Amino acid sequence: MKLKSNLSLLTFLLFSVAILAQTKITGKVTDQATGDPLPQVTIQEKGTSNGTTTDFDGNYSVTVKSASSVLIFNYLGYKQQEVNVAGKSTINIALVEDASTLEEVVVVGYGTRKKSDVTGAVSSVKSEELNAFPVLDAAQALQGRAAGVVVQSNNGGQPGAPINIQIRGNTSIGATSSPLIVVDGFVGATFPQPNDIASMEILKDASATAIYGSRGSNGVVLVTTKKGKKGKIVMELNSNYSVQNTSNELDLLNADQFASYQQAINPAYVQGSGNTDWQDLLFRTGSTQNHQFSFSGGTDKLNFYASTNYFKQDGVVINSAFERFTFLSNIDAQVTDKLKLGMNLFGSRGAENGVPTQSTGATANGGGDDVVSGSFRFAPDLGVLDANGLNTVNGVGDDIDNPFAVATEGVNETKTDIFRANLYANYDILENLSFKTTFGFSANNETLGVFRPSTLITTAGGNVGGRALVGNQRRTNIISENYLTYTTDINKGKLTLLAGYSYQKDMRERFAAGAQGFSSDSFSYRNLGGGSVQLIPTSSLVESEIQSQFGRINYDYDDKYLFTATVRRDGASNFAANEKIAIFPSFALGWKVSNEAFLKDSKSISNLKLRASYGETGNQGIAPFQSLASFQNIFAVTNAQTISAVTPLQSANPNLKWETSLQTNFGVDLGLFNNKVSLSLDYYNIDTEDLILADNGQPQYFGFLNPSSLRNVGKVNNKGLEINLNTRNISTENFRWTTDFNLSTNRNEVISLSDEEGIDLFLDASPGYFNIDRTHILREGEVLGAFWGFEYRGVYQGGSLPAGTALLPGGEAGDQLFTDLDGSGDISTDDQQIIGDPTPDFTFGITNNFTYKNFDLNIFFQGAQGGDVMNLTAVQLFNGDSNATTAILNSWTPTNTNTDIPRARLRGKEISSRFVEDGSYIRLKNIALGYTLPNDAVEKLGLQNVRLSISAQNLFTITNYSGLDPEVSYFGSGGGNSAAANTTNGFDFGNYPTLRSVNFSVNLKF
């Protein structure tokens, strides 16, 4: 009994000593460079399983067994730290980033890979880069961020203008060259707003894109939206407001100068009584506001993220505006140990109030509905209203309405509703085998309303009593994808197998109706029945389907040797009965040289990886039914009555198939000095074969209205070099400076256009009223869309003609001299030649980020070198039938002969090298200064984080281009379709102005 009592006493004493020896430690973990708190840092007592993690504020609390215990702090991408407790009760730690251990995970098709294990050409753009400055479309934020990626608005700073992306140049002529957009696994989705995006991956070579088969030849942009994390609910508010102005205006003639200029052409010209600066009248101070609220959180079993966004832009051109509401929600639930379910929802409603710009020139009276080019062309000696109180009409050249009336009285409204839902289930069948199935649905509904009132005397309305048009397009998309993923270790290697099936159906319904001859303008386009003349309505239904099987093998041996192989089999309804199925294979090799014994301990080379890949990808970017014989409606007269009839439109082509791109890529990834310097180089070669082109060799006696049917002929080559350089220049406790630089080249060449050699295809990008038909050419051995015209040789001074030159018929002293190619002594179309190349020699972007204590500074330059611009605006302004720039004041006269500007006279709109200019530029794209409030101040406010910033976009552009902006995107009479986008590059006419803006932003975390 006594022994039992002694043992109990001893046990109690030992337990008490153990309790007394335990120590509770609290503290905070932050990033040494930025001072930001680090969530989910692992803190473990050395030699035990005892530990904890930091919360979202970087705070932690842990009880250790002994006052002499050691705590180990671990966080991905940072150097591990060990700290002896040594009787402390509070331990605050600042972790240092360690690039050598940073194993960033990037998204690839149907999975993820460690960046160090990627064998293809993949560029990543993170959330902080996408949100460096405010943009309407996340695609805009890619400009200058990734080598080989060219991003451009289809119409300058127009509110709501679509964005065009090209990856590694134009790989097609008649099909689209736009990349495939995949958002959270939904193929063909629209971009969410930038604040909702966690990262973007741009897949560029066939090794990365072949998994998407027939839609991968133009690259793939993978978008991953934000997810919730375990912990308490975090609420975030991002709000910004911008003030915007035009970045440039043309220096045009005032009323007196204009009258003198016109009187030099026509002495009988009588000066008007006005003195109007149409640019000042049309351009105003615009603004944008963007407000986003999100909340996220989660538990061990469930996480969620949800956000809503409101964007509004009042354009710098009067009466132009855009407004949009969006929402996004992500929910992921771990239902059982094996089953995980998730759902992604996205919706938006946008409303655009537009003004007509970038006119195709196809309207009546010389394309007078274009307010931007109209502000350049219209006579400055006229006012807005004439003596009778009516809108003035141009008295020189084309009879067009004044641009102020067109902008303020015309109606161009577009309303767009988008909804997308994507659901998935992931089931772990075995420890190393998982199955994922997804089902997605999207609906895009767009309604267009256009009205030209009777008050517009000449612009498609006045002579017919007003004209209205209503159109609607509804597009629905259904997608189902199912795939298995198996991973296993084989000796020193790791094997990952992927196999899957995909089905997608796209449906488009359209209708349009119009009327003219209204008794009142009060109802705009909302009363078509009030028109005395009903225009012929149109409607259509188009469906397309694609079914695919795909597979991929990844084998990584000894963390040194990497192998990737993919294959996809696609069957698409777009193509002919004999050619609906195609197979697209690829493979890639990688060698982590830095992990070899002879480099593993190198103090200078911390990373060296060699990559090589080859693969085939396809392009099915054409409208459905193009392989089928088709008919067209016509109207015929029988027994004095008009009846509807049909006539053959085109013949069938049972062999129409995909374009195929054969792609080779060689890459090097190099890291120096613990990856303080990171360099990636890629060289690529892309041969696109079986181009889809219109062949007009069909005899007319066959009776088809369209003698051109699509065939697979021709070949295009793209090759180039891409450089990405990232440096961590300075990293101290209070100051950090990093630089990101990228540069890319692309050389595009037409290899063949037909089964016959030496075939030229002439194209026209000029406004319709120019009445010319050749502005650029497709020629074997030349770049896509090389400029075509006369070579300008200066001003004829009289007397003998300089050798090899000639004048246009009727030319005299002071007129234009052109090269006489055929030696005939006259200038005709036989003297036209290639006069310019719109492709830049290289494009680049450079970003410098600085942080000093709580301040941060971002400076981003972007630009292009080389690449010609065809200034169609100058063609219009120098031909005598409109206003002109002040450069015309230096026109040739008998007393002013030392000039290259011909004499003032009416002349045709000749396309010549006189109007081809160097489009090189360097632009300060963004400069932003931010301040993050100190933690103690934030805590007093009851918040987690407060950041204030001011930024400016497009502050200045260094260029010799004489137009408004060297970044041009006029598609002319082609109307901006995919084929025009491929071949019609570098043309400038009536673009909506590029914007200069100053932005104020606040970010709050609760």
PDB file of C-alpha atoms in Angstrom, residues 263-496:
ATOM      1  CA  GLN A 263      -9.041  78.635-102.832  1.00  0.00           C
ATOM      2  CA  ALA A 264      -5.650  77.451-104.077  1.00  0.00           C
ATOM      3  CA  ILE A 265      -7.524  74.483-105.553  1.00  0.00           C
ATOM      4  CA  ASN A 266     -10.673  76.320-106.605  1.00  0.00           C
ATOM      5  CA  PRO A 267     -10.434  80.124-106.654  1.00  0.00           C
ATOM      6  CA  ALA A 268     -14.242  80.348-106.622  1.00  0.00           C
ATOM      7  CA  TYR A 269     -14.452  78.754-103.166  1.00  0.00           C
ATOM      8  CA  VAL A 270     -16.314  80.996-100.688  1.00  0.00           C
ATOM      9  CA  GLN A 271     -15.294  80.704 -97.038  1.00  0.00           C
ATOM     10  CA  GLY A 272     -18.027  79.759 -94.620  1.00  0.00           C
ATOM     11  CA  SER A 273     -18.900  81.800 -91.546  1.00  0.00           C
ATOM     12  CA  GLY A 274     -17.966  79.197 -88.954  1.00  0.00           C
ATOM     13  CA  ASN A 275     -14.699  78.330 -87.224  1.00  0.00           C
ATOM     14  CA  THR A 276     -15.179  74.897 -85.684  1.00  0.00           C
ATOM     15  CA  ASP A 277     -12.590  72.588 -84.225  1.00  0.00           C
ATOM     16  CA  TRP A 278     -14.449  69.336 -84.751  1.00  0.00           C
ATOM     17  CA  GLN A 279     -11.977  67.347 -82.661  1.00  0.00           C
ATOM     18  CA  ASP A 280     -12.557  69.588 -79.642  1.00  0.00           C
ATOM     19  CA  LEU A 281     -16.279  69.325 -80.207  1.00  0.00           C
ATOM     20  CA  LEU A 282     -16.248  65.531 -80.353  1.00  0.00           C
ATOM     21  CA  PHE A 283     -13.589  64.643 -77.812  1.00  0.00           C
ATOM     22  CA  ARG A 284     -14.209  65.142 -74.097  1.00  0.00           C
ATOM     23  CA  THR A 285     -12.807  64.124 -70.746  1.00  0.00           C
ATOM     24  CA  GLY A 286     -13.940  60.567 -70.147  1.00  0.00           C
ATOM     25  CA  SER A 287     -13.915  58.424 -67.036  1.00  0.00           C
ATOM     26  CA  THR A 288     -14.091  54.857 -65.796  1.00  0.00           C
ATOM     27  CA  GLN A 289     -15.121  53.439 -62.479  1.00  0.00           C
ATOM     28  CA  ASN A 290     -14.649  49.860 -61.403  1.00  0.00           C
ATOM     29  CA  HIS A 291     -15.862  48.421 -58.102  1.00  0.00           C
ATOM     30  CA  GLN A 292     -15.454  44.821 -57.021  1.00  0.00           C
ATOM     31  CA  PHE A 293     -16.525  43.113 -53.793  1.00  0.00           C
ATOM     32  CA  SER A 294     -15.560  39.541 -52.969  1.00  0.00           C
ATOM     33  CA  PHE A 295     -15.705  37.195 -50.030  1.00  0.00           C
ATOM     34  CA  SER A 296     -14.109  33.811 -49.548  1.00  0.00           C
ATOM     35  CA  GLY A 297     -13.360  31.238 -46.903  1.00  0.00           C
ATOM     36  CA  GLY A 298     -13.580  27.574 -46.139  1.00  0.00           C
ATOM     37  CA  THR A 299     -13.231  24.593 -43.869  1.00  0.00           C
ATOM     38  CA  ASP A 300     -11.583  21.208 -44.198  1.00  0.00           C
ATOM     39  CA  LYS A 301     -14.565  20.058 -46.273  1.00  0.00           C
ATOM     40  CA  LEU A 302     -15.780  23.142 -48.114  1.00  0.00           C
ATOM     41  CA  ASN A 303     -14.316  26.312 -49.606  1.00  0.00           C
ATOM     42  CA  PHE A 304     -15.961  29.111 -51.546  1.00  0.00           C
ATOM     43  CA  TYR A 305     -15.207  32.325 -53.397  1.00  0.00           C
ATOM     44  CA  ALA A 306     -17.775  34.796 -54.684  1.00  0.00           C
ATOM     45  CA  SER A 307     -17.521  38.245 -56.185  1.00  0.00           C
ATOM     46  CA  THR A 308     -19.548  40.904 -57.921  1.00  0.00           C
ATOM     47  CA  ASN A 309     -18.248  43.707 -60.101  1.00  0.00           C
ATOM     48  CA  TYR A 310     -19.553  46.933 -61.585  1.00  0.00           C
ATOM     49  CA  PHE A 311     -17.712  48.675 -64.430  1.00  0.00           C
ATOM     50  CA  LYS A 312     -18.701  51.888 -66.172  1.00  0.00           C
ATOM     51  CA  GLN A 313     -16.874  53.896 -68.818  1.00  0.00           C
ATOM     52  CA  ASP A 314     -17.862  57.213 -70.324  1.00  0.00           C
ATOM     53  CA  GLY A 315     -15.822  57.388 -73.515  1.00  0.00           C
ATOM     54  CA  VAL A 316     -13.733  60.321 -74.669  1.00  0.00           C
ATOM     55  CA  VAL A 317     -15.915  60.576 -77.772  1.00  0.00           C
ATOM     56  CA  ILE A 318     -19.249  62.150 -76.898  1.00  0.00           C
ATOM     57  CA  ASN A 319     -22.212  59.791 -76.560  1.00  0.00           C
ATOM     58  CA  SER A 320     -20.026  56.678 -76.243  1.00  0.00           C
ATOM     59  CA  ALA A 321     -20.245  54.639 -73.058  1.00  0.00           C
ATOM     60  CA  PHE A 322     -20.127  51.105 -71.680  1.00  0.00           C
ATOM     61  CA  GLU A 323     -21.582  49.610 -68.504  1.00  0.00           C
ATOM     62  CA  ARG A 324     -21.300  46.076 -67.178  1.00  0.00           C
ATOM     63  CA  PHE A 325     -22.277  44.025 -64.121  1.00  0.00           C
ATOM     64  CA  THR A 326     -20.622  40.660 -63.465  1.00  0.00           C
ATOM     65  CA  PHE A 327     -20.659  37.987 -60.814  1.00  0.00           C
ATOM     66  CA  LEU A 328     -18.516  34.914 -60.255  1.00  0.00           C
ATOM     67  CA  SER A 329     -18.774  32.088 -57.748  1.00  0.00           C
ATOM     68  CA  ASN A 330     -16.565  29.068 -57.081  1.00  0.00           C
ATOM     69  CA  ILE A 331     -17.553  26.318 -54.632  1.00  0.00           C
ATOM     70  CA  ASP A 332     -15.511  23.179 -53.894  1.00  0.00           C
ATOM     71  CA  ALA A 333     -16.712  20.474 -51.507  1.00  0.00           C
ATOM     72  CA  GLN A 334     -14.804  17.428 -50.237  1.00  0.00           C
ATOM     73  CA  VAL A 335     -17.878  15.212 -49.872  1.00  0.00           C
ATOM     74  CA  THR A 336     -15.980  12.083 -48.838  1.00  0.00           C
ATOM     75  CA  ASP A 337     -12.332  11.099 -48.658  1.00  0.00           C
ATOM     76  CA  LYS A 338     -12.609  10.027 -52.291  1.00  0.00           C
ATOM     77  CA  LEU A 339     -15.218  12.340 -53.814  1.00  0.00           C
ATOM     78  CA  LYS A 340     -14.852  16.062 -54.464  1.00  0.00           C
ATOM     79  CA  LEU A 341     -17.513  18.206 -56.123  1.00  0.00           C
ATOM     80  CA  GLY A 342     -17.265  21.727 -57.464  1.00  0.00           C
ATOM     81  CA  MET A 343     -19.198  24.384 -59.296  1.00  0.00           C
ATOM     82  CA  ASN A 344     -18.181  27.542 -61.149  1.00  0.00           C
ATOM     83  CA  LEU A 345     -20.784  30.167 -62.059  1.00  0.00           C
ATOM     84  CA  PHE A 346     -20.252  33.317 -64.090  1.00  0.00           C
ATOM     85  CA  GLY A 347     -22.672  35.912 -65.369  1.00  0.00           C
ATOM     86  CA  SER A 348     -22.549  39.383 -66.836  1.00  0.00           C
ATOM     87  CA  ARG A 349     -24.784  42.013 -68.352  1.00  0.00           C
ATOM     88  CA  GLY A 350     -23.211  44.658 -70.544  1.00  0.00           C
ATOM     89  CA  ALA A 351     -24.670  47.660 -72.313  1.00  0.00           C
ATOM     90  CA  GLU A 352     -22.724  49.600 -74.921  1.00  0.00           C
ATOM     91  CA  ASN A 353     -23.783  52.959 -76.260  1.00  0.00           C
ATOM     92  CA  GLY A 354     -21.601  53.445 -79.281  1.00  0.00           C
ATOM     93  CA  VAL A 355     -20.867  55.963 -81.960  1.00  0.00           C
ATOM     94  CA  PRO A 356     -19.852  54.853 -85.453  1.00  0.00           C
ATOM     95  CA  THR A 357     -16.086  54.785 -85.900  1.00  0.00           C
ATOM     96  CA  GLN A 358     -13.755  52.821 -88.166  1.00  0.00           C
ATOM     97  CA  SER A 359     -16.310  53.039 -90.953  1.00  0.00           C
ATOM     98  CA  THR A 360     -15.977  50.525 -93.750  1.00  0.00           C
ATOM     99  CA  GLY A 361     -16.962  53.362 -96.042  1.00  0.00           C
ATOM    100  CA  ALA A 362     -19.736  51.238 -97.477  1.00  0.00           C
ATOM    101  CA  THR A 363     -22.544  53.620 -96.480  1.00  0.00           C
ATOM    102  CA  ALA A 364     -24.045  56.238 -98.757  1.00  0.00           C
ATOM    103  CA  ASN A 365     -22.240  59.493 -99.429  1.00  0.00           C
ATOM    104  CA  GLY A 366     -18.688  58.425 -98.795  1.00  0.00           C
ATOM    105  CA  GLY A 367     -18.899  56.614 -95.480  1.00  0.00           C
ATOM    106  CA  GLY A 368     -20.058  59.721 -93.649  1.00  0.00           C
ATOM    107  CA  ASP A 369     -21.181  57.845 -90.544  1.00  0.00           C
ATOM    108  CA  ASP A 370     -17.627  57.679 -89.127  1.00  0.00           C
ATOM    109  CA  VAL A 371     -17.388  60.429 -86.518  1.00  0.00           C
ATOM    110  CA  VAL A 372     -13.611  60.168 -85.953  1.00  0.00           C
ATOM    111  CA  SER A 373     -12.536  60.418 -89.590  1.00  0.00           C
ATOM    112  CA  GLY A 374     -15.411  62.854 -90.059  1.00  0.00           C
ATOM    113  CA  SER A 375     -13.897  65.173 -87.468  1.00  0.00           C
ATOM    114  CA  PHE A 376     -10.724  65.207 -89.591  1.00  0.00           C
ATOM    115  CA  ARG A 377     -12.462  65.587 -92.975  1.00  0.00           C
ATOM    116  CA  PHE A 378     -15.274  68.007 -92.259  1.00  0.00           C
ATOM    117  CA  ALA A 379     -14.862  71.657 -93.246  1.00  0.00           C
ATOM    118  CA  PRO A 380     -13.804  73.794 -90.240  1.00  0.00           C
ATOM    119  CA  ASP A 381     -15.445  76.927 -91.686  1.00  0.00           C
ATOM    120  CA  LEU A 382     -18.905  75.471 -91.050  1.00  0.00           C
ATOM    121  CA  GLY A 383     -20.806  75.385 -87.781  1.00  0.00           C
ATOM    122  CA  VAL A 384     -22.952  72.601 -86.355  1.00  0.00           C
ATOM    123  CA  LEU A 385     -26.165  74.179 -87.694  1.00  0.00           C
ATOM    124  CA  ASP A 386     -26.771  76.135 -90.846  1.00  0.00           C
ATOM    125  CA  ALA A 387     -28.778  79.369 -91.209  1.00  0.00           C
ATOM    126  CA  ASN A 388     -32.015  77.361 -91.265  1.00  0.00           C
ATOM    127  CA  GLY A 389     -31.223  75.531 -88.037  1.00  0.00           C
ATOM    128  CA  LEU A 390     -30.502  72.265 -89.824  1.00  0.00           C
ATOM    129  CA  ASN A 391     -27.408  70.138 -89.436  1.00  0.00           C
ATOM    130  CA  THR A 392     -24.655  71.330 -91.721  1.00  0.00           C
ATOM    131  CA  VAL A 393     -23.511  69.136 -94.590  1.00  0.00           C
ATOM    132  CA  ASN A 394     -19.958  69.117 -95.922  1.00  0.00           C
ATOM    133  CA  GLY A 395     -19.613  71.463 -98.890  1.00  0.00           C
ATOM    134  CA  VAL A 396     -16.253  70.137-100.108  1.00  0.00           C
ATOM    135  CA  GLY A 397     -15.825  66.629-101.409  1.00  0.00           C
ATOM    136  CA  ASP A 398     -18.383  64.094-100.186  1.00  0.00           C
ATOM    137  CA  ASP A 399     -21.751  65.352 -98.938  1.00  0.00           C
ATOM    138  CA  ILE A 400     -21.536  64.005 -95.389  1.00  0.00           C
ATOM    139  CA  ASP A 401     -23.276  65.094 -92.194  1.00  0.00           C
ATOM    140  CA  ASN A 402     -21.216  66.890 -89.619  1.00  0.00           C
ATOM    141  CA  PRO A 403     -19.702  64.437 -87.117  1.00  0.00           C
ATOM    142  CA  PHE A 404     -21.229  66.143 -84.062  1.00  0.00           C
ATOM    143  CA  ALA A 405     -24.726  65.500 -85.417  1.00  0.00           C
ATOM    144  CA  VAL A 406     -23.876  61.898 -86.263  1.00  0.00           C
ATOM    145  CA  ALA A 407     -22.472  61.296 -82.764  1.00  0.00           C
ATOM    146  CA  THR A 408     -25.297  62.943 -80.825  1.00  0.00           C
ATOM    147  CA  GLU A 409     -28.356  62.041 -82.897  1.00  0.00           C
ATOM    148  CA  GLY A 410     -27.598  58.538 -84.139  1.00  0.00           C
ATOM    149  CA  VAL A 411     -28.218  55.515 -81.912  1.00  0.00           C
ATOM    150  CA  ASN A 412     -25.952  52.464 -81.682  1.00  0.00           C
ATOM    151  CA  GLU A 413     -26.837  50.300 -78.690  1.00  0.00           C
ATOM    152  CA  THR A 414     -25.686  46.769 -77.904  1.00  0.00           C
ATOM    153  CA  LYS A 415     -26.850  44.765 -74.903  1.00  0.00           C
ATOM    154  CA  THR A 416     -25.085  41.524 -74.023  1.00  0.00           C
ATOM    155  CA  ASP A 417     -26.020  38.910 -71.412  1.00  0.00           C
ATOM    156  CA  ILE A 418     -23.616  36.062 -70.645  1.00  0.00           C
ATOM    157  CA  PHE A 419     -24.173  33.137 -68.302  1.00  0.00           C
ATOM    158  CA  ARG A 420     -21.835  30.214 -67.766  1.00  0.00           C
ATOM    159  CA  ALA A 421     -22.041  27.242 -65.396  1.00  0.00           C
ATOM    160  CA  ASN A 422     -19.422  24.526 -65.058  1.00  0.00           C
ATOM    161  CA  LEU A 423     -19.777  21.597 -62.646  1.00  0.00           C
ATOM    162  CA  TYR A 424     -17.278  18.866 -61.872  1.00  0.00           C
ATOM    163  CA  ALA A 425     -16.870  15.711 -59.846  1.00  0.00           C
ATOM    164  CA  ASN A 426     -13.494  14.186 -59.014  1.00  0.00           C
ATOM    165  CA  TYR A 427     -13.377  10.642 -57.623  1.00  0.00           C
ATOM    166  CA  ASP A 428     -10.255   8.852 -56.391  1.00  0.00           C
ATOM    167  CA  ILE A 429     -10.868   5.317 -57.626  1.00  0.00           C
ATOM    168  CA  LEU A 430      -7.567   4.062 -56.241  1.00  0.00           C
ATOM    169  CA  GLU A 431      -4.718   5.725 -54.409  1.00  0.00           C
ATOM    170  CA  ASN A 432      -3.042   6.715 -57.680  1.00  0.00           C
ATOM    171  CA  LEU A 433      -6.041   6.699 -60.031  1.00  0.00           C
ATOM    172  CA  SER A 434      -8.635   9.455 -60.226  1.00  0.00           C
ATOM    173  CA  PHE A 435     -11.566  10.191 -62.509  1.00  0.00           C
ATOM    174  CA  LYS A 436     -12.857  13.685 -63.262  1.00  0.00           C
ATOM    175  CA  THR A 437     -16.029  14.561 -65.109  1.00  0.00           C
ATOM    176  CA  THR A 438     -17.233  18.048 -65.991  1.00  0.00           C
ATOM    177  CA  PHE A 439     -20.393  19.422 -67.500  1.00  0.00           C
ATOM    178  CA  GLY A 440     -20.670  23.008 -68.685  1.00  0.00           C
ATOM    179  CA  PHE A 441     -23.307  25.234 -70.212  1.00  0.00           C
ATOM    180  CA  SER A 442     -23.025  28.790 -71.469  1.00  0.00           C
ATOM    181  CA  ALA A 443     -25.461  31.202 -73.074  1.00  0.00           C
ATOM    182  CA  ASN A 444     -24.580  34.473 -74.776  1.00  0.00           C
ATOM    183  CA  ASN A 445     -27.429  36.706 -75.856  1.00  0.00           C
ATOM    184  CA  GLU A 446     -26.691  39.909 -77.783  1.00  0.00           C
ATOM    185  CA  THR A 447     -29.197  42.489 -78.978  1.00  0.00           C
ATOM    186  CA  LEU A 448     -28.313  45.313 -81.343  1.00  0.00           C
ATOM    187  CA  GLY A 449     -30.347  48.436 -82.021  1.00  0.00           C
ATOM    188  CA  VAL A 450     -29.356  51.048 -84.635  1.00  0.00           C
ATOM    189  CA  PHE A 451     -31.235  54.201 -85.604  1.00  0.00           C
ATOM    190  CA  ARG A 452     -30.427  57.007 -88.028  1.00  0.00           C
ATOM    191  CA  PRO A 453     -32.981  59.832 -87.651  1.00  0.00           C
ATOM    192  CA  SER A 454     -34.333  61.966 -90.456  1.00  0.00           C
ATOM    193  CA  THR A 455     -32.359  64.954 -89.101  1.00  0.00           C
ATOM    194  CA  LEU A 456     -29.201  63.391 -90.522  1.00  0.00           C
ATOM    195  CA  ILE A 457     -29.505  64.721 -94.031  1.00  0.00           C
ATOM    196  CA  THR A 458     -27.224  62.315 -95.853  1.00  0.00           C
ATOM    197  CA  THR A 459     -26.076  59.631 -93.421  1.00  0.00           C
ATOM    198  CA  ALA A 460     -28.250  56.628 -94.247  1.00  0.00           C
ATOM    199  CA  GLY A 461     -31.411  58.251 -92.998  1.00  0.00           C
ATOM    200  CA  GLY A 462     -32.353  61.738 -94.072  1.00  0.00           C
ATOM    201  CA  ASN A 463     -33.413  60.985 -97.620  1.00  0.00           C
ATOM    202  CA  VAL A 464     -35.593  58.057 -96.541  1.00  0.00           C
ATOM    203  CA  GLY A 465     -37.176  59.515 -93.414  1.00  0.00           C
ATOM    204  CA  GLY A 466     -35.018  57.718 -90.874  1.00  0.00           C
ATOM    205  CA  ARG A 467     -33.786  54.139 -90.779  1.00  0.00           C
ATOM    206  CA  ALA A 468     -33.863  51.568 -87.969  1.00  0.00           C
ATOM    207  CA  LEU A 469     -32.389  48.105 -87.484  1.00  0.00           C
ATOM    208  CA  VAL A 470     -32.851  45.538 -84.734  1.00  0.00           C
ATOM    209  CA  GLY A 471     -30.791  42.367 -84.512  1.00  0.00           C
ATOM    210  CA  ASN A 472     -30.341  39.539 -82.048  1.00  0.00           C
ATOM    211  CA  GLN A 473     -27.874  36.706 -81.714  1.00  0.00           C
ATOM    212  CA  ARG A 474     -28.135  33.936 -79.167  1.00  0.00           C
ATOM    213  CA  ARG A 475     -25.300  31.484 -78.749  1.00  0.00           C
ATOM    214  CA  THR A 476     -25.466  28.442 -76.502  1.00  0.00           C
ATOM    215  CA  ASN A 477     -22.627  26.059 -75.777  1.00  0.00           C
ATOM    216  CA  ILE A 478     -22.710  22.656 -74.086  1.00  0.00           C
ATOM    217  CA  ILE A 479     -19.558  20.797 -73.095  1.00  0.00           C
ATOM    218  CA  SER A 480     -18.877  17.517 -71.338  1.00  0.00           C
ATOM    219  CA  GLU A 481     -15.385  16.244 -70.569  1.00  0.00           C
ATOM    220  CA  ASN A 482     -14.359  13.054 -68.782  1.00  0.00           C
ATOM    221  CA  TYR A 483     -10.864  11.854 -68.075  1.00  0.00           C
ATOM    222  CA  LEU A 484      -8.769   9.470 -65.965  1.00  0.00           C
ATOM    223  CA  THR A 485      -5.429  10.391 -64.397  1.00  0.00           C
ATOM    224  CA  TYR A 486      -3.012   7.746 -63.129  1.00  0.00           C
ATOM    225  CA  THR A 487       0.291   8.424 -61.372  1.00  0.00           C
ATOM    226  CA  THR A 488       2.891   5.970 -60.117  1.00  0.00           C
ATOM    227  CA  ASP A 489       6.570   5.813 -59.208  1.00  0.00           C
ATOM    228  CA  ILE A 490       8.773   3.535 -61.271  1.00  0.00           C
ATOM    229  CA  ASN A 491      12.222   3.165 -59.736  1.00  0.00           C
ATOM    230  CA  LYS A 492      13.650   6.699 -59.946  1.00  0.00           C
ATOM    231  CA  GLY A 493      10.924   7.881 -62.283  1.00  0.00           C
ATOM    232  CA  LYS A 494       7.405   9.212 -61.979  1.00  0.00           C
ATOM    233  CA  LEU A 495       4.801   8.278 -64.551  1.00  0.00           C
ATOM    234  CA  THR A 496       1.561  10.182 -65.159  1.00  0.00           C
TER     235      THR A 496
END
